[in-house]
Amino acid sequence: MSLPVRITVLLVAFVAVAVGAAFIVVHYLLASPPTVTYNASGGVVNLMLQEDPQNDSSSKPDWVSYFVQDPNTKQWVHTTLFSVPKATTVHVTILGYDGCTPPRNNFWSLVQGTIGGTVNLSIVNNKGVATPTRRVSVINGWAGCTVGHTFAIPALHLFVPVASPNAYDSANNLCGVSPCTSGPHAVESFSFRVPDHAGVYRWQCYVPCGGGFIDGNGGPMQTIGYMTGNMEVRA
Amino acid sequence: MATPEAPAARAPADRNHGLWIFLIWLPLAVVADLLIWFVWKPHLPPGTMSSSAEHQQFDIAVMAVVAAPVLLFVWVYAGYALVNWRHRAGDDGDGPPIHGNTKIQATWIAATAVIVLGLFVFGTVELIVPAGAGAGEGPAPIWQPNTSHRLEVQVIGQQWAFTYRWPQFGGMETSELVLPNNTTVEFHVTSLDVIHSFWAYQLGVKADANPGVDNVAYTTTKEPGTFTVRCNELCGLWHGAMFNYGHVVSAAAFQSWATHWEAVQRSKGLLGMLPPYRLTYDPTVIPQLGASIVKIDGITGGAGYYYPPQDPVTP
């Protein structure tokens, strides 16, 4: 093989490796779900979340996932990153479309860290009929088909079990297209105080809900954009 | 006419080098050890918040006191050799022949043997006397504190948080670790999922948290204050964020805190919802659910199984 050919082959190989490495870095390592920005009105932020039994991604469509609603467009964004201003009160509403999975540790059935230590809860069945809203401090995930996931910000000692549709609906009528707009679901709301300084606070689900993974701890449990993410507190 | 070079100055052959090295080394070693013991030791981690922390601080200081003279001897010898036995201009002669010196060899072997064996004995005593030195001793600890008045705290690791159960307070569970001062604590460390490690840094307590294993560690609190609890075993995405802070408070404050939370959890029915207190848990079965739980996405199964044996099928 002549020298020019060898040099050409070497250069082509080098470029191929460089392009491949750049693709991996950009596509996998630097890729991040978008951050939804919430602003306060009168010191209050209204945060809307939903958790679904599946998601709208092409690569992992069967992973359970949270979605965050864009406060401006009201569109659901497939992300678990959101930002709020510091020193505000966040009113959270979670639409729980996913079915029940008992918490591995039933301690997470206790509502902790919300204002008043309670959540407001209503269950909407497959016919769209909602139960009256109840204020509860415990949702016993081991008493039956009651809890789907949790929403927790450990650094703020905020631990909230998120209710699921009832057993029949969990087994038969779950929403099948994400983001969910219809189907049986829980409507759960609560409030918590945001620290008065900027920072990034991870949040996560404490129900190991990665179906098909060892003890349910893999997949969506370990991936930002699905069942865990960050709350950025802005200065 | 060429002028012959003046003969190069050679190191004095008749000097007692061993004595000189010793005389240089001795004050340096004494000063270093005094600095270590009286200046450095009070600031050495992990501090003095507990008996195990105190012992670890003491151990590190003792080892530093032993190591410093050895290190200084090597440095002094090297420096002395550089100054006295370096090559000098015009000195092209051979060096003196090297002979074995039985006295030096015997001294060296004896001194290093004493240091190594002494540290072996010291380390063993320091492991036994403070009841395991704050390390996990497994489910059947050999070394136990000589008091029967112990506060039992179960540490439960899970991705990604530590929670704590208190069998002497109705089996309540908390996400916060608060301990009374001047109290011997018996930690029972376990995990519900993967391998974690409970590391209460300022308490000098570190014990692996393995699923299905009860790992016991002891300490006695000595000072009120705040300590850091970290996971010390790579355990997944949020391993680095798996930390929080615990507190050593007065006995009265602890009693107030614990009884308050026990009452809160009793009133909310949580105590009845938690599994009976056990040293380990099998989270793959939830007896309370019986056969009522439905199977969804292969995660939950009938007969109370939480991840039936055929799952995971495709991790």
mmCIF file of N, CA and C in Angstrom, chain B residues 87-141:
data_model
loop_
_atom_site.group_PDB
_atom_site.id
_atom_site.type_symbol
_atom_site.label_atom_id
_atom_site.label_comp_id
_atom_site.label_asym_id
_atom_site.label_seq_id
_atom_site.Cartn_x
_atom_site.Cartn_y
_atom_site.Cartn_z
ATOM 1 N N HIS B 87 29.658 13.921 46.229
ATOM 2 C CA HIS B 87 30.871 13.986 45.425
ATOM 3 C C HIS B 87 31.411 15.410 45.447
ATOM 4 N N ARG B 88 32.721 15.544 45.658
ATOM 5 C CA ARG B 88 33.325 16.873 45.699
ATOM 6 C C ARG B 88 34.287 17.034 44.531
ATOM 7 N N ALA B 89 34.478 18.282 44.112
ATOM 8 C CA ALA B 89 35.354 18.546 42.968
ATOM 9 C C ALA B 89 36.753 18.033 43.261
ATOM 10 N N GLY B 90 37.324 17.317 42.312
ATOM 11 C CA GLY B 90 38.688 16.835 42.464
ATOM 12 C C GLY B 90 38.807 15.533 43.218
ATOM 13 N N ASP B 91 37.713 15.066 43.758
ATOM 14 C CA ASP B 91 37.764 13.807 44.498
ATOM 15 C C ASP B 91 37.395 12.682 43.553
ATOM 16 N N ASP B 92 38.398 12.042 42.982
ATOM 17 C CA ASP B 92 38.152 10.972 42.028
ATOM 18 C C ASP B 92 38.429 9.601 42.620
ATOM 19 N N GLY B 93 38.712 9.577 43.893
ATOM 20 C CA GLY B 93 39.043 8.302 44.523
ATOM 21 C C GLY B 93 37.822 7.442 44.768
ATOM 22 N N ASP B 94 38.065 6.188 44.971
ATOM 23 C CA ASP B 94 36.981 5.283 45.299
ATOM 24 C C ASP B 94 36.437 5.608 46.687
ATOM 25 N N GLY B 95 35.203 5.282 46.866
ATOM 26 C CA GLY B 95 34.624 5.416 48.198
ATOM 27 C C GLY B 95 35.142 4.308 49.089
ATOM 28 N N PRO B 96 34.939 4.460 50.352
ATOM 29 C CA PRO B 96 35.392 3.415 51.270
ATOM 30 C C PRO B 96 34.611 2.129 51.035
ATOM 31 N N PRO B 97 35.224 1.009 51.253
ATOM 32 C CA PRO B 97 34.501 -0.259 51.084
ATOM 33 C C PRO B 97 33.360 -0.371 52.091
ATOM 34 N N ILE B 98 32.321 -1.054 51.617
ATOM 35 C CA ILE B 98 31.146 -1.203 52.470
ATOM 36 C C ILE B 98 31.222 -2.541 53.176
ATOM 37 N N HIS B 99 31.027 -2.487 54.449
ATOM 38 C CA HIS B 99 31.013 -3.729 55.223
ATOM 39 C C HIS B 99 29.681 -3.821 55.952
ATOM 40 N N GLY B 100 29.282 -5.017 56.208
ATOM 41 C CA GLY B 100 28.100 -5.216 57.038
ATOM 42 C C GLY B 100 28.372 -4.739 58.455
ATOM 43 N N ASN B 101 27.306 -4.281 59.100
ATOM 44 C CA ASN B 101 27.454 -3.844 60.487
ATOM 45 C C ASN B 101 26.372 -4.529 61.298
ATOM 46 N N THR B 102 26.765 -5.509 61.977
ATOM 47 C CA THR B 102 25.793 -6.337 62.697
ATOM 48 C C THR B 102 24.982 -5.516 63.693
ATOM 49 N N LYS B 103 25.667 -4.583 64.338
ATOM 50 C CA LYS B 103 24.980 -3.795 65.363
ATOM 51 C C LYS B 103 23.866 -2.941 64.738
ATOM 52 N N ILE B 104 24.200 -2.305 63.593
ATOM 53 C CA ILE B 104 23.190 -1.468 62.931
ATOM 54 C C ILE B 104 22.049 -2.323 62.397
ATOM 55 N N GLN B 105 22.401 -3.449 61.804
ATOM 56 C CA GLN B 105 21.354 -4.314 61.247
ATOM 57 C C GLN B 105 20.437 -4.840 62.344
ATOM 58 N N ALA B 106 21.031 -5.235 63.427
ATOM 59 C CA ALA B 106 20.222 -5.775 64.535
ATOM 60 C C ALA B 106 19.333 -4.679 65.113
ATOM 61 N N THR B 107 19.923 -3.487 65.226
ATOM 62 C CA THR B 107 19.122 -2.368 65.751
ATOM 63 C C THR B 107 17.951 -2.067 64.830
ATOM 64 N N TRP B 108 18.245 -2.035 63.548
ATOM 65 C CA TRP B 108 17.188 -1.735 62.566
ATOM 66 C C TRP B 108 16.077 -2.783 62.610
ATOM 67 N N ILE B 109 16.466 -4.041 62.599
ATOM 68 C CA ILE B 109 15.468 -5.120 62.608
ATOM 69 C C ILE B 109 14.664 -5.083 63.917
ATOM 70 N N ALA B 110 15.379 -4.880 65.004
ATOM 71 C CA ALA B 110 14.687 -4.862 66.297
ATOM 72 C C ALA B 110 13.722 -3.685 66.373
ATOM 73 N N ALA B 111 14.193 -2.519 65.935
ATOM 74 C CA ALA B 111 13.335 -1.325 66.036
ATOM 75 C C ALA B 111 12.095 -1.458 65.152
ATOM 76 N N THR B 112 12.287 -1.894 63.915
ATOM 77 C CA THR B 112 11.126 -2.018 63.025
ATOM 78 C C THR B 112 10.188 -3.121 63.512
ATOM 79 N N ALA B 113 10.770 -4.202 64.045
ATOM 80 C CA ALA B 113 9.918 -5.283 64.566
ATOM 81 C C ALA B 113 9.089 -4.787 65.751
ATOM 82 N N VAL B 114 9.720 -4.031 66.608
ATOM 83 C CA VAL B 114 8.993 -3.497 67.771
ATOM 84 C C VAL B 114 7.863 -2.576 67.304
ATOM 85 N N ILE B 115 8.182 -1.741 66.314
ATOM 86 C CA ILE B 115 7.146 -0.817 65.823
ATOM 87 C C ILE B 115 5.982 -1.589 65.198
ATOM 88 N N VAL B 116 6.299 -2.529 64.332
ATOM 89 C CA VAL B 116 5.233 -3.261 63.626
ATOM 90 C C VAL B 116 4.421 -4.106 64.597
ATOM 91 N N LEU B 117 5.117 -4.853 65.440
ATOM 92 C CA LEU B 117 4.390 -5.701 66.386
ATOM 93 C C LEU B 117 3.631 -4.850 67.415
ATOM 94 N N GLY B 118 4.238 -3.745 67.798
ATOM 95 C CA GLY B 118 3.555 -2.843 68.733
ATOM 96 C C GLY B 118 2.282 -2.286 68.126
ATOM 97 N N LEU B 119 2.358 -1.899 66.857
ATOM 98 C CA LEU B 119 1.153 -1.376 66.200
ATOM 99 C C LEU B 119 0.110 -2.476 66.021
ATOM 100 N N PHE B 120 0.572 -3.700 65.819
ATOM 101 C CA PHE B 120 -0.364 -4.817 65.703
ATOM 102 C C PHE B 120 -1.131 -4.997 67.015
ATOM 103 N N VAL B 121 -0.411 -4.994 68.090
ATOM 104 C CA VAL B 121 -1.059 -5.150 69.399
ATOM 105 C C VAL B 121 -1.937 -3.935 69.689
ATOM 106 N N PHE B 122 -1.392 -2.771 69.425
ATOM 107 C CA PHE B 122 -2.149 -1.539 69.667
ATOM 108 C C PHE B 122 -3.448 -1.529 68.844
ATOM 109 N N GLY B 123 -3.325 -1.882 67.565
ATOM 110 C CA GLY B 123 -4.502 -1.880 66.702
ATOM 111 C C GLY B 123 -5.552 -2.865 67.169
ATOM 112 N N THR B 124 -5.090 -4.028 67.620
ATOM 113 C CA THR B 124 -6.036 -5.042 68.094
ATOM 114 C C THR B 124 -6.750 -4.563 69.354
ATOM 115 N N VAL B 125 -5.967 -4.009 70.271
ATOM 116 C CA VAL B 125 -6.578 -3.491 71.505
ATOM 117 C C VAL B 125 -7.566 -2.375 71.177
ATOM 118 N N GLU B 126 -7.186 -1.521 70.259
ATOM 119 C CA GLU B 126 -8.049 -0.390 69.904
ATOM 120 C C GLU B 126 -9.283 -0.823 69.118
ATOM 121 N N LEU B 127 -9.248 -2.023 68.594
ATOM 122 C CA LEU B 127 -10.448 -2.563 67.952
ATOM 123 C C LEU B 127 -11.376 -3.174 68.993
ATOM 124 N N ILE B 128 -10.775 -3.785 69.993
ATOM 125 C CA ILE B 128 -11.569 -4.514 70.979
ATOM 126 C C ILE B 128 -12.140 -3.572 72.039
ATOM 127 N N VAL B 129 -11.280 -2.718 72.590
ATOM 128 C CA VAL B 129 -11.704 -1.895 73.734
ATOM 129 C C VAL B 129 -12.902 -1.006 73.409
ATOM 130 N N PRO B 130 -12.882 -0.274 72.280
ATOM 131 C CA PRO B 130 -14.071 0.536 72.007
ATOM 132 C C PRO B 130 -15.171 -0.248 71.283
ATOM 133 N N ALA B 131 -15.267 -1.528 71.544
ATOM 134 C CA ALA B 131 -16.359 -2.368 71.044
ATOM 135 C C ALA B 131 -16.500 -2.303 69.525
ATOM 136 N N GLY B 132 -15.412 -2.626 68.865
ATOM 137 C CA GLY B 132 -15.477 -2.680 67.414
ATOM 138 C C GLY B 132 -15.104 -1.393 66.739
ATOM 139 N N ALA B 133 -14.777 -0.375 67.522
ATOM 140 C CA ALA B 133 -14.273 0.900 66.986
ATOM 141 C C ALA B 133 -15.236 1.576 66.020
ATOM 142 N N GLY B 134 -16.518 1.316 66.176
ATOM 143 C CA GLY B 134 -17.499 1.997 65.330
ATOM 144 C C GLY B 134 -17.712 1.333 63.991
ATOM 145 N N ALA B 135 -17.053 0.213 63.768
ATOM 146 C CA ALA B 135 -17.217 -0.484 62.483
ATOM 147 C C ALA B 135 -18.288 -1.560 62.602
ATOM 148 N N GLY B 136 -18.881 -1.899 61.460
ATOM 149 C CA GLY B 136 -19.864 -2.967 61.459
ATOM 150 C C GLY B 136 -19.203 -4.288 61.820
ATOM 151 N N GLU B 137 -19.792 -5.000 62.763
ATOM 152 C CA GLU B 137 -19.227 -6.270 63.222
ATOM 153 C C GLU B 137 -20.027 -7.462 62.743
ATOM 154 N N GLY B 138 -20.955 -7.234 61.830
ATOM 155 C CA GLY B 138 -21.783 -8.341 61.369
ATOM 156 C C GLY B 138 -22.932 -8.600 62.318
ATOM 157 N N PRO B 139 -23.676 -9.683 62.075
ATOM 158 C CA PRO B 139 -24.888 -9.918 62.862
ATOM 159 C C PRO B 139 -24.614 -10.417 64.278
ATOM 160 N N ALA B 140 -23.432 -10.966 64.540
ATOM 161 C CA ALA B 140 -23.129 -11.493 65.882
ATOM 162 C C ALA B 140 -21.848 -10.856 66.374
ATOM 163 N N PRO B 141 -21.928 -9.624 66.875
ATOM 164 C CA PRO B 141 -20.697 -8.907 67.233
ATOM 165 C C PRO B 141 -19.921 -9.587 68.347
#
